Short mmCIF file of C-alpha atoms in Angstrom, two decimals:
data_model
loop_
_atom_site.label_atom_id
_atom_site.label_comp_id
_atom_site.label_asym_id
_atom_site.label_seq_id
_atom_site.Cartn_x
_atom_site.Cartn_y
_atom_site.Cartn_z
CA ASP S 127 139.09 118.18 74.63
CA ASN S 128 137.10 117.34 77.46
CA ILE S 129 133.44 115.47 76.67
CA ASN S 130 130.78 115.96 79.57
CA ILE S 131 128.24 113.00 79.19
CA ALA S 132 125.34 112.99 81.03
CA ILE S 133 123.38 109.58 81.55
CA LEU S 134 119.73 109.19 82.89
CA ALA S 135 118.67 105.49 83.97
CA SER S 136 116.67 103.81 86.51
CA TYR S 137 118.54 100.38 86.36
CA GLU S 138 122.40 100.06 87.14
CA GLU S 139 122.01 96.35 84.75
CA ASP S 140 121.48 98.97 81.91
CA LEU S 141 124.92 100.85 82.77
CA TYR S 142 127.78 98.42 83.45
CA TYR S 143 129.14 97.37 79.60
CA PHE S 144 128.24 101.46 78.95
CA LYS S 145 130.75 102.30 82.10
CA GLU S 146 133.20 99.90 81.32
CA SER S 147 133.82 101.04 77.44
CA ILE S 148 134.09 104.75 79.03
CA ASN S 149 136.73 103.53 80.82
CA THR S 150 138.81 101.46 78.56
CA LEU S 151 138.11 104.68 75.68
CA ASN S 152 139.79 107.18 78.79
CA ASN S 153 142.72 104.46 79.19
CA PHE S 154 143.17 104.91 75.49
CA GLY S 155 143.37 108.76 75.83
CA GLU S 156 140.48 109.90 75.50
CA ASN S 157 138.73 112.74 78.40
CA ILE S 158 135.05 111.54 79.04
CA THR S 159 133.32 112.39 81.99
CA ILE S 160 129.90 110.93 83.42
CA THR S 161 127.37 112.24 85.07
CA LYS S 162 124.35 109.86 86.40
CA PHE S 163 121.10 111.25 87.04
CA ASN S 164 118.41 109.10 88.57
CA PHE S 165 115.08 112.00 87.47
CA LEU S 166 114.62 113.81 84.74
CA LYS S 167 113.93 117.10 86.46
CA ASP S 168 117.59 116.90 87.81
CA LEU S 169 119.29 116.47 84.46
CA MET S 170 116.93 119.48 83.19
CA ILE S 171 118.32 121.75 85.27
CA LYS S 172 121.75 121.31 84.22
CA LEU S 173 121.27 120.16 80.41
CA ASN S 174 123.20 122.35 78.62
CA GLU S 175 126.47 121.42 80.38
CA PHE S 176 126.74 118.12 78.78
CA ASP S 177 127.95 117.33 75.00
CA ASN S 178 126.24 114.35 74.93
CA ILE S 179 123.01 112.68 76.97
CA PHE S 180 122.39 109.10 76.73
CA ILE S 181 118.84 107.94 78.71
CA PHE S 182 118.61 104.23 79.27
CA ASP S 183 114.89 104.57 80.21
CA PRO S 184 112.56 105.99 77.66
CA ASN S 185 109.39 105.97 79.86
CA ALA S 186 111.28 109.29 81.70
CA LEU S 187 110.34 110.94 78.56
CA ALA S 188 106.76 110.97 79.80
CA LEU S 189 107.88 114.12 82.22
CA ILE S 190 109.19 116.26 79.37
CA ASN S 191 106.38 119.65 79.68
CA ASP S 192 108.48 122.05 78.01
CA SER S 193 110.87 122.62 74.95
CA ARG S 194 114.49 122.53 76.69
CA ILE S 195 115.05 119.78 75.35
CA GLU S 196 114.52 120.12 71.58
CA GLU S 197 116.52 123.73 72.27
CA TYR S 198 119.30 121.85 73.53
CA ILE S 199 119.44 119.55 70.21
CA TYR S 200 118.82 122.46 67.89
CA SER S 201 121.74 124.16 69.21
CA GLY S 202 124.12 120.87 68.79
CA GLY S 203 123.06 118.60 71.59
CA TYR S 204 123.26 114.59 70.96
CA ILE S 205 120.79 112.68 72.65
CA SER S 206 120.83 108.73 72.63
CA ILE S 207 117.76 106.78 73.62
CA PHE S 208 118.02 103.00 74.67
CA PRO S 209 115.24 100.87 76.49
CA SER S 210 115.79 99.85 80.01
CA ILE S 211 116.13 95.95 80.77
CA TYR S 212 112.56 96.21 81.85
CA SER S 213 110.95 98.25 78.95
CA SER S 214 107.96 96.34 77.09
CA GLY S 215 107.93 99.15 73.96
CA THR S 216 105.00 101.12 74.85
CA GLU S 217 107.15 103.60 76.62
CA TYR S 218 108.16 104.58 72.96
CA LYS S 219 105.13 106.72 72.51
CA ASN S 220 107.02 109.34 74.42
CA ILE S 221 109.72 109.49 72.07
CA ASN S 222 107.86 112.29 69.67
CA LEU S 223 107.48 114.72 72.80
CA LEU S 224 111.40 114.97 72.31
CA SER S 225 110.88 116.85 69.27
CA SER S 226 107.67 118.18 66.90
CA GLU S 227 110.55 117.08 64.20
CA ILE S 228 110.17 113.78 64.92
CA THR S 229 106.99 112.80 62.95
CA ASP S 230 107.39 109.01 63.19
CA ASN S 231 104.83 106.77 64.67
CA TYR S 232 106.20 104.99 67.77
CA GLN S 233 102.84 104.15 69.24
CA SER S 234 102.91 100.19 67.62
CA ALA S 235 106.37 100.09 69.19
CA ASN S 236 106.54 96.47 71.07
CA LYS S 237 109.05 94.28 72.61
CA ILE S 238 109.88 91.10 70.63
CA SER S 239 111.61 88.08 72.77
CA ILE S 240 113.03 85.27 70.45
CA GLU S 241 112.63 81.87 72.26
CA ASN S 242 115.17 79.20 72.89
CA THR S 243 118.11 79.85 70.65
CA SER S 244 117.02 81.43 68.05
CA PHE S 245 118.32 84.79 67.71
CA GLN S 246 118.43 87.64 65.05
CA GLN S 247 121.51 89.23 63.35
CA ILE S 248 122.18 92.53 61.53
CA ASP S 249 121.43 92.86 57.91
CA LEU S 250 124.68 94.01 56.75
CA LYS S 251 123.67 94.50 53.37
CA PHE S 252 121.25 97.41 54.69
CA ILE S 253 124.18 99.22 56.36
CA ASN S 254 124.79 102.64 54.48
CA LYS S 255 128.64 102.99 54.19
CA ASP S 256 128.74 106.49 54.55
CA LYS S 257 127.36 106.33 58.15
CA ILE S 258 128.36 103.03 60.19
CA ASN S 259 129.94 100.77 58.04
CA ASN S 260 133.08 101.15 59.93
CA ILE S 261 131.32 99.68 63.18
CA PHE S 262 129.85 96.78 61.74
CA LEU S 263 131.38 95.85 58.24
CA LYS S 264 134.55 95.39 59.22
CA ASN S 265 133.91 93.36 62.05
CA LYS S 266 131.77 91.26 60.23
CA ASN S 267 133.96 88.06 60.41
CA GLU S 268 133.81 87.62 64.13
CA GLN S 269 131.49 85.43 65.61
CA THR S 270 127.76 86.84 64.98
CA ILE S 271 126.31 89.85 66.80
CA LYS S 272 122.90 88.25 68.02
CA PHE S 273 119.65 90.10 69.32
CA PHE S 274 117.36 87.78 71.20
CA LYS S 275 115.37 90.55 72.86
CA TYR S 276 114.15 94.08 70.73
CA ILE S 277 112.01 96.80 70.24
CA ASN S 278 110.81 97.28 66.69
CA LEU S 279 111.19 100.52 65.82
CA PRO S 280 109.11 102.28 62.66
CA VAL S 281 110.71 101.46 59.64
CA THR S 282 111.60 105.25 57.62
CA ASP S 283 114.19 106.63 55.68
CA ASN S 284 115.52 107.41 59.30
CA SER S 285 116.39 103.94 60.25
CA ILE S 286 120.22 103.07 59.76
CA LEU S 287 120.27 99.77 60.93
CA LYS S 288 118.16 96.73 60.36
CA LEU S 289 117.37 93.03 61.39
CA GLU S 290 117.90 90.31 59.00
CA ASN S 291 113.60 90.00 59.63
CA GLN S 292 113.66 94.01 58.25
CA ALA S 293 112.99 95.24 61.60
CA SER S 294 114.51 98.73 62.52
CA ILE S 295 116.56 99.14 65.63
CA TRP S 296 118.42 102.12 65.28
CA ASN S 297 116.78 105.40 64.07
CA ARG S 298 118.69 108.82 63.84
CA TYR S 299 117.02 112.07 63.45
CA LYS S 300 119.21 114.80 62.12
CA LEU S 301 117.34 118.39 63.68
CA GLN S 302 119.07 121.23 62.79
CA SER S 303 122.48 120.91 64.39
CA GLY S 304 121.78 118.09 67.05
CA ILE S 305 121.14 114.48 66.74
CA ILE S 306 118.74 112.52 68.34
CA ASP S 307 119.60 108.46 68.12
CA ILE S 308 116.76 105.94 68.92
CA PHE S 309 118.15 102.40 70.02
CA GLY S 310 115.92 99.09 69.76
CA PHE S 311 118.12 96.91 72.23
CA SER S 312 119.25 97.46 75.64
CA MET S 313 122.98 97.32 76.44
CA ASN S 314 122.73 93.88 78.26
CA LEU S 315 123.47 90.39 77.68
CA ASN S 316 119.53 89.76 77.96
CA SER S 317 118.94 91.83 74.89
CA THR S 318 122.07 91.50 72.68
CA ASN S 319 125.68 89.96 72.82
CA LEU S 320 127.00 93.12 71.37
CA PRO S 321 128.74 94.60 74.54
CA ILE S 322 131.11 91.77 74.48
CA LYS S 323 131.79 91.72 71.03
CA GLY S 324 134.57 93.67 68.89
CA SER S 325 132.41 96.58 67.39
CA PHE S 326 131.37 97.46 70.64
CA LEU S 327 133.93 99.65 71.94
CA PRO S 328 134.09 101.47 68.12
CA PHE S 329 130.08 101.61 68.48
CA ILE S 330 130.33 103.74 71.99
CA HIS S 331 132.81 105.84 70.38
CA HIS S 332 130.66 106.73 67.45
CA LEU S 333 128.20 107.36 69.06
CA ILE S 334 130.11 109.84 71.56
CA HIS S 335 131.47 111.65 68.73
CA SER S 336 128.41 111.35 66.43
CA ASN S 337 128.39 115.24 66.93
CA ASN S 338 131.38 117.09 68.07
CA GLN S 339 131.98 118.40 64.91
CA ASN S 340 128.68 120.48 65.50
CA MET S 341 128.85 121.35 68.76
CA HIS S 342 128.35 125.18 69.26
CA ARG S 343 126.40 126.47 72.15
CA PRO S 344 124.52 129.97 71.39
CA PHE S 345 125.07 130.78 75.07
CA LEU S 346 127.51 129.60 78.36
CA ARG S 347 126.41 129.89 81.79
CA THR S 348 128.25 131.48 84.74
CA GLY S 349 130.50 129.59 86.59
CA THR S 350 131.74 127.69 83.44
CA ASP S 351 134.68 128.13 81.74
CA TRP S 352 135.38 129.56 78.36
CA THR S 353 137.63 127.27 76.33
CA PHE S 354 138.78 127.72 72.94
CA ARG S 355 141.36 127.32 70.44
CA THR S 356 142.29 130.41 67.90
CA LYS S 357 143.51 129.93 64.15
CA LYS S 358 146.58 131.58 64.73
CA ASN S 359 149.26 132.95 67.85
CA TYR S 360 148.48 136.32 68.25
CA LEU S 361 152.25 138.41 68.77
CA ASN S 362 150.17 141.63 70.28
CA THR S 363 148.31 141.84 73.38
CA ILE S 364 145.01 140.04 73.60
CA TYR S 365 142.57 141.16 75.87
CA TYR S 366 139.07 140.12 77.35
CA PHE S 367 136.28 142.49 77.53
CA LEU S 368 133.78 141.69 80.08
CA PRO S 369 129.87 143.19 80.24
CA ASN S 370 130.93 145.53 83.01
CA ASP S 371 133.60 147.56 80.59
CA ILE S 372 136.44 145.82 82.25
CA LYS S 373 139.52 144.82 80.01
CA ASN S 374 141.92 141.79 81.21
CA ILE S 375 144.96 141.11 79.37
CA ILE S 376 144.83 137.16 78.34
CA LEU S 377 147.57 134.73 77.49
CA GLN S 378 147.47 131.94 74.97
CA ASP S 379 148.91 128.71 75.76
CA GLN S 380 151.71 126.72 73.21
CA ASN S 381 148.66 125.44 71.75
CA ASN S 382 146.80 128.96 70.63
CA GLU S 383 143.80 128.13 73.37
CA ILE S 384 142.78 130.71 75.35
CA ASN S 385 141.34 129.25 78.54
CA ILE S 386 138.69 131.98 80.89
CA LYS S 387 138.25 130.21 84.02
CA SER S 388 134.55 130.54 86.00
CA LEU S 389 132.64 133.31 84.06
CA SER S 390 130.81 135.24 86.90
CA ILE S 391 129.50 138.12 85.11
CA PRO S 392 126.15 137.59 82.95
CA GLY S 393 126.18 139.27 79.51
CA PHE S 394 128.27 139.93 76.62
CA HIS S 395 131.78 138.83 76.38
CA TYR S 396 134.51 139.08 73.75
CA ILE S 397 138.28 138.99 73.15
CA GLU S 398 140.03 141.22 70.32
CA SER S 399 143.75 141.64 69.16
CA ASP S 400 144.98 144.66 67.79
CA LYS S 401 141.02 146.10 67.62
CA VAL S 402 140.38 142.82 65.68
CA LYS S 403 137.63 140.59 67.19
CA ILE S 404 138.95 137.16 68.07
CA LYS S 405 136.04 135.59 69.74
CA ASN S 406 132.65 136.52 71.44
CA THR S 407 130.01 135.01 73.40
CA SER S 408 126.99 135.43 75.43
CA VAL S 409 126.95 134.36 79.63
CA ASN S 410 123.78 133.66 80.93
CA ILE S 411 123.11 132.92 84.75
CA ILE S 412 122.85 129.21 85.62
CA GLU S 413 119.65 127.46 84.95
CA ASN S 414 118.66 126.31 88.20
CA GLU S 415 118.45 129.82 89.43
CA LEU S 416 115.43 130.37 87.28
CA TYR S 417 113.64 127.71 89.28
CA ALA S 418 112.35 128.21 93.05
CA ASN S 419 113.43 125.96 95.75
CA ARG S 420 110.23 124.49 97.59
CA LEU S 421 110.89 123.73 101.12
CA ASN S 422 108.54 121.42 103.22
CA LEU S 423 106.36 122.71 106.26
CA ASN S 424 109.20 120.15 108.44
CA ASN S 425 111.97 121.92 106.76
CA LEU S 426 110.54 125.37 107.75
CA LYS S 427 110.24 124.34 111.18
CA LYS S 428 113.87 123.64 111.64
CA ASN S 429 115.35 126.92 110.47
CA LEU S 430 112.80 129.78 111.49
CA PRO S 431 113.32 131.03 114.78
CA THR S 432 110.87 129.78 117.78
CA TYR S 433 109.22 133.31 117.68
CA ILE S 434 108.17 132.53 114.48
CA ASN S 435 104.82 130.43 114.14
CA ILE S 436 103.42 128.76 110.84
CA ILE S 437 99.85 128.84 110.74
CA SER S 438 98.45 125.97 108.23
CA MET S 439 96.23 127.40 105.42
CA ASP S 440 93.50 124.84 105.55
CA LYS S 441 89.88 125.56 104.08
CA PHE S 442 88.78 127.13 107.19
CA MET S 443 92.01 129.30 107.90
CA LEU S 444 91.42 130.60 104.23
CA LYS S 445 87.81 131.19 105.04
CA ASN S 446 88.09 133.21 107.80
CA ILE S 447 91.54 135.06 106.06
CA LYS S 448 88.86 135.95 103.46
CA GLU S 449 85.98 136.99 105.43
CA VAL S 450 88.22 139.72 107.59
CA SER S 451 89.98 141.02 104.57
CA VAL S 452 86.58 141.36 102.37
CA GLY S 453 83.66 141.96 105.20
CA GLN S 454 80.66 140.30 105.19
CA GLU S 455 77.50 142.08 103.04
CA LEU S 456 75.24 142.82 106.12
CA TRP S 457 73.03 144.56 103.75
CA ARG S 458 71.89 141.76 102.07
CA ILE S 459 70.66 140.71 105.91
CA ILE S 460 69.20 143.67 106.96
CA LEU S 461 67.29 143.91 103.39
CA ILE S 462 65.87 140.73 104.23
CA LEU S 463 64.85 141.39 107.62
CA ILE S 464 63.24 144.49 106.41
CA LEU S 465 60.92 142.34 103.84
CA VAL S 466 60.12 140.07 106.50
CA LEU S 467 58.96 142.66 108.95
CA LEU S 468 56.76 144.34 105.87
CA LEU S 469 55.38 141.05 105.22
CA ILE S 470 54.91 140.74 108.77
CA GLU S 471 53.13 144.16 109.21
CA MET S 472 51.08 143.42 106.00
CA TYR S 473 49.39 140.29 107.40
CA ILE S 474 48.66 141.63 110.57
CA SER S 475 46.93 145.14 109.32
CA ASN S 476 44.99 142.92 106.88
CA SER S 477 43.74 140.68 109.73
CA TYR S 478 42.51 143.47 111.54
CA ALA S 479 40.64 145.17 108.92
CA ASN S 480 39.05 141.75 108.07
CA SER S 481 37.80 141.24 112.00
CA LYS S 482 36.27 144.66 112.11
CA ASN S 483 34.68 144.24 108.88
#
């Protein structure tokens, strides 16, 4: 099956070895596609289109302002966070924005740089055999994996990889059916020599397939394909029912796979044979249709006809519009004038009376 990966990165230096490892895995029979994003807001629009998301700059997490990422994780998504080559560690305070269920304290995370020819290496005794022993323990006889720079993550029950000095460099959070992996090292040779070691390819393979067995989206989106494999080959006619009550006949391929191309109608879709329901799904509109595109003034001027004028809504213009639509309250002015005239009349009358006396 095809695996769609999104990567969010600010610096190309962080991506070289990751991209090369993906190319190598594809050469060995994987079917992995990568889409790169430079800004979190662009990724958020297409979040549910990806099986895995790799973020190579924790600083981008500061822009999280809603629960879409948390919902993506809860519905079976996978997110991996790596520091960039320029990360200092203070960016990790944004980790808790990913989910309210991440309660570990990342406020004190900071970057450790080991001087001269010194280095730290993995504590192989700590590795849980049920988790990642196949990545590192099978290659423990190869030349030492060295760590020169790393972010010291909080050491908790979620830590699954430590250095010999007991600093955590990999924390994993299983949230409902999804996974968030937090790493303390960058994928470049300034941080570690792991990218040029035999363990690196199994490591990347493990991350990509960490949550494939749990991937299940609660809905699909228009414009995407609906592909799945049935448990058996149905001999009788298979019907595909759309939300508008249209019924189509569809076929399985030789691998018992059904593929419906480019879903176009939002609503509830289901497939059945002999009045037995085989599969159903909900289809929503694509997420970017939920957000209005904003045009700046220059783009508006280019696209509008010449007989339409654009009026700048400055404070002066808004004041004039308000006065026209509401009107000025003249009664206050009239009342003040009457009071002034009364005071003048009283003054004159009083002066005239005193002069007669």
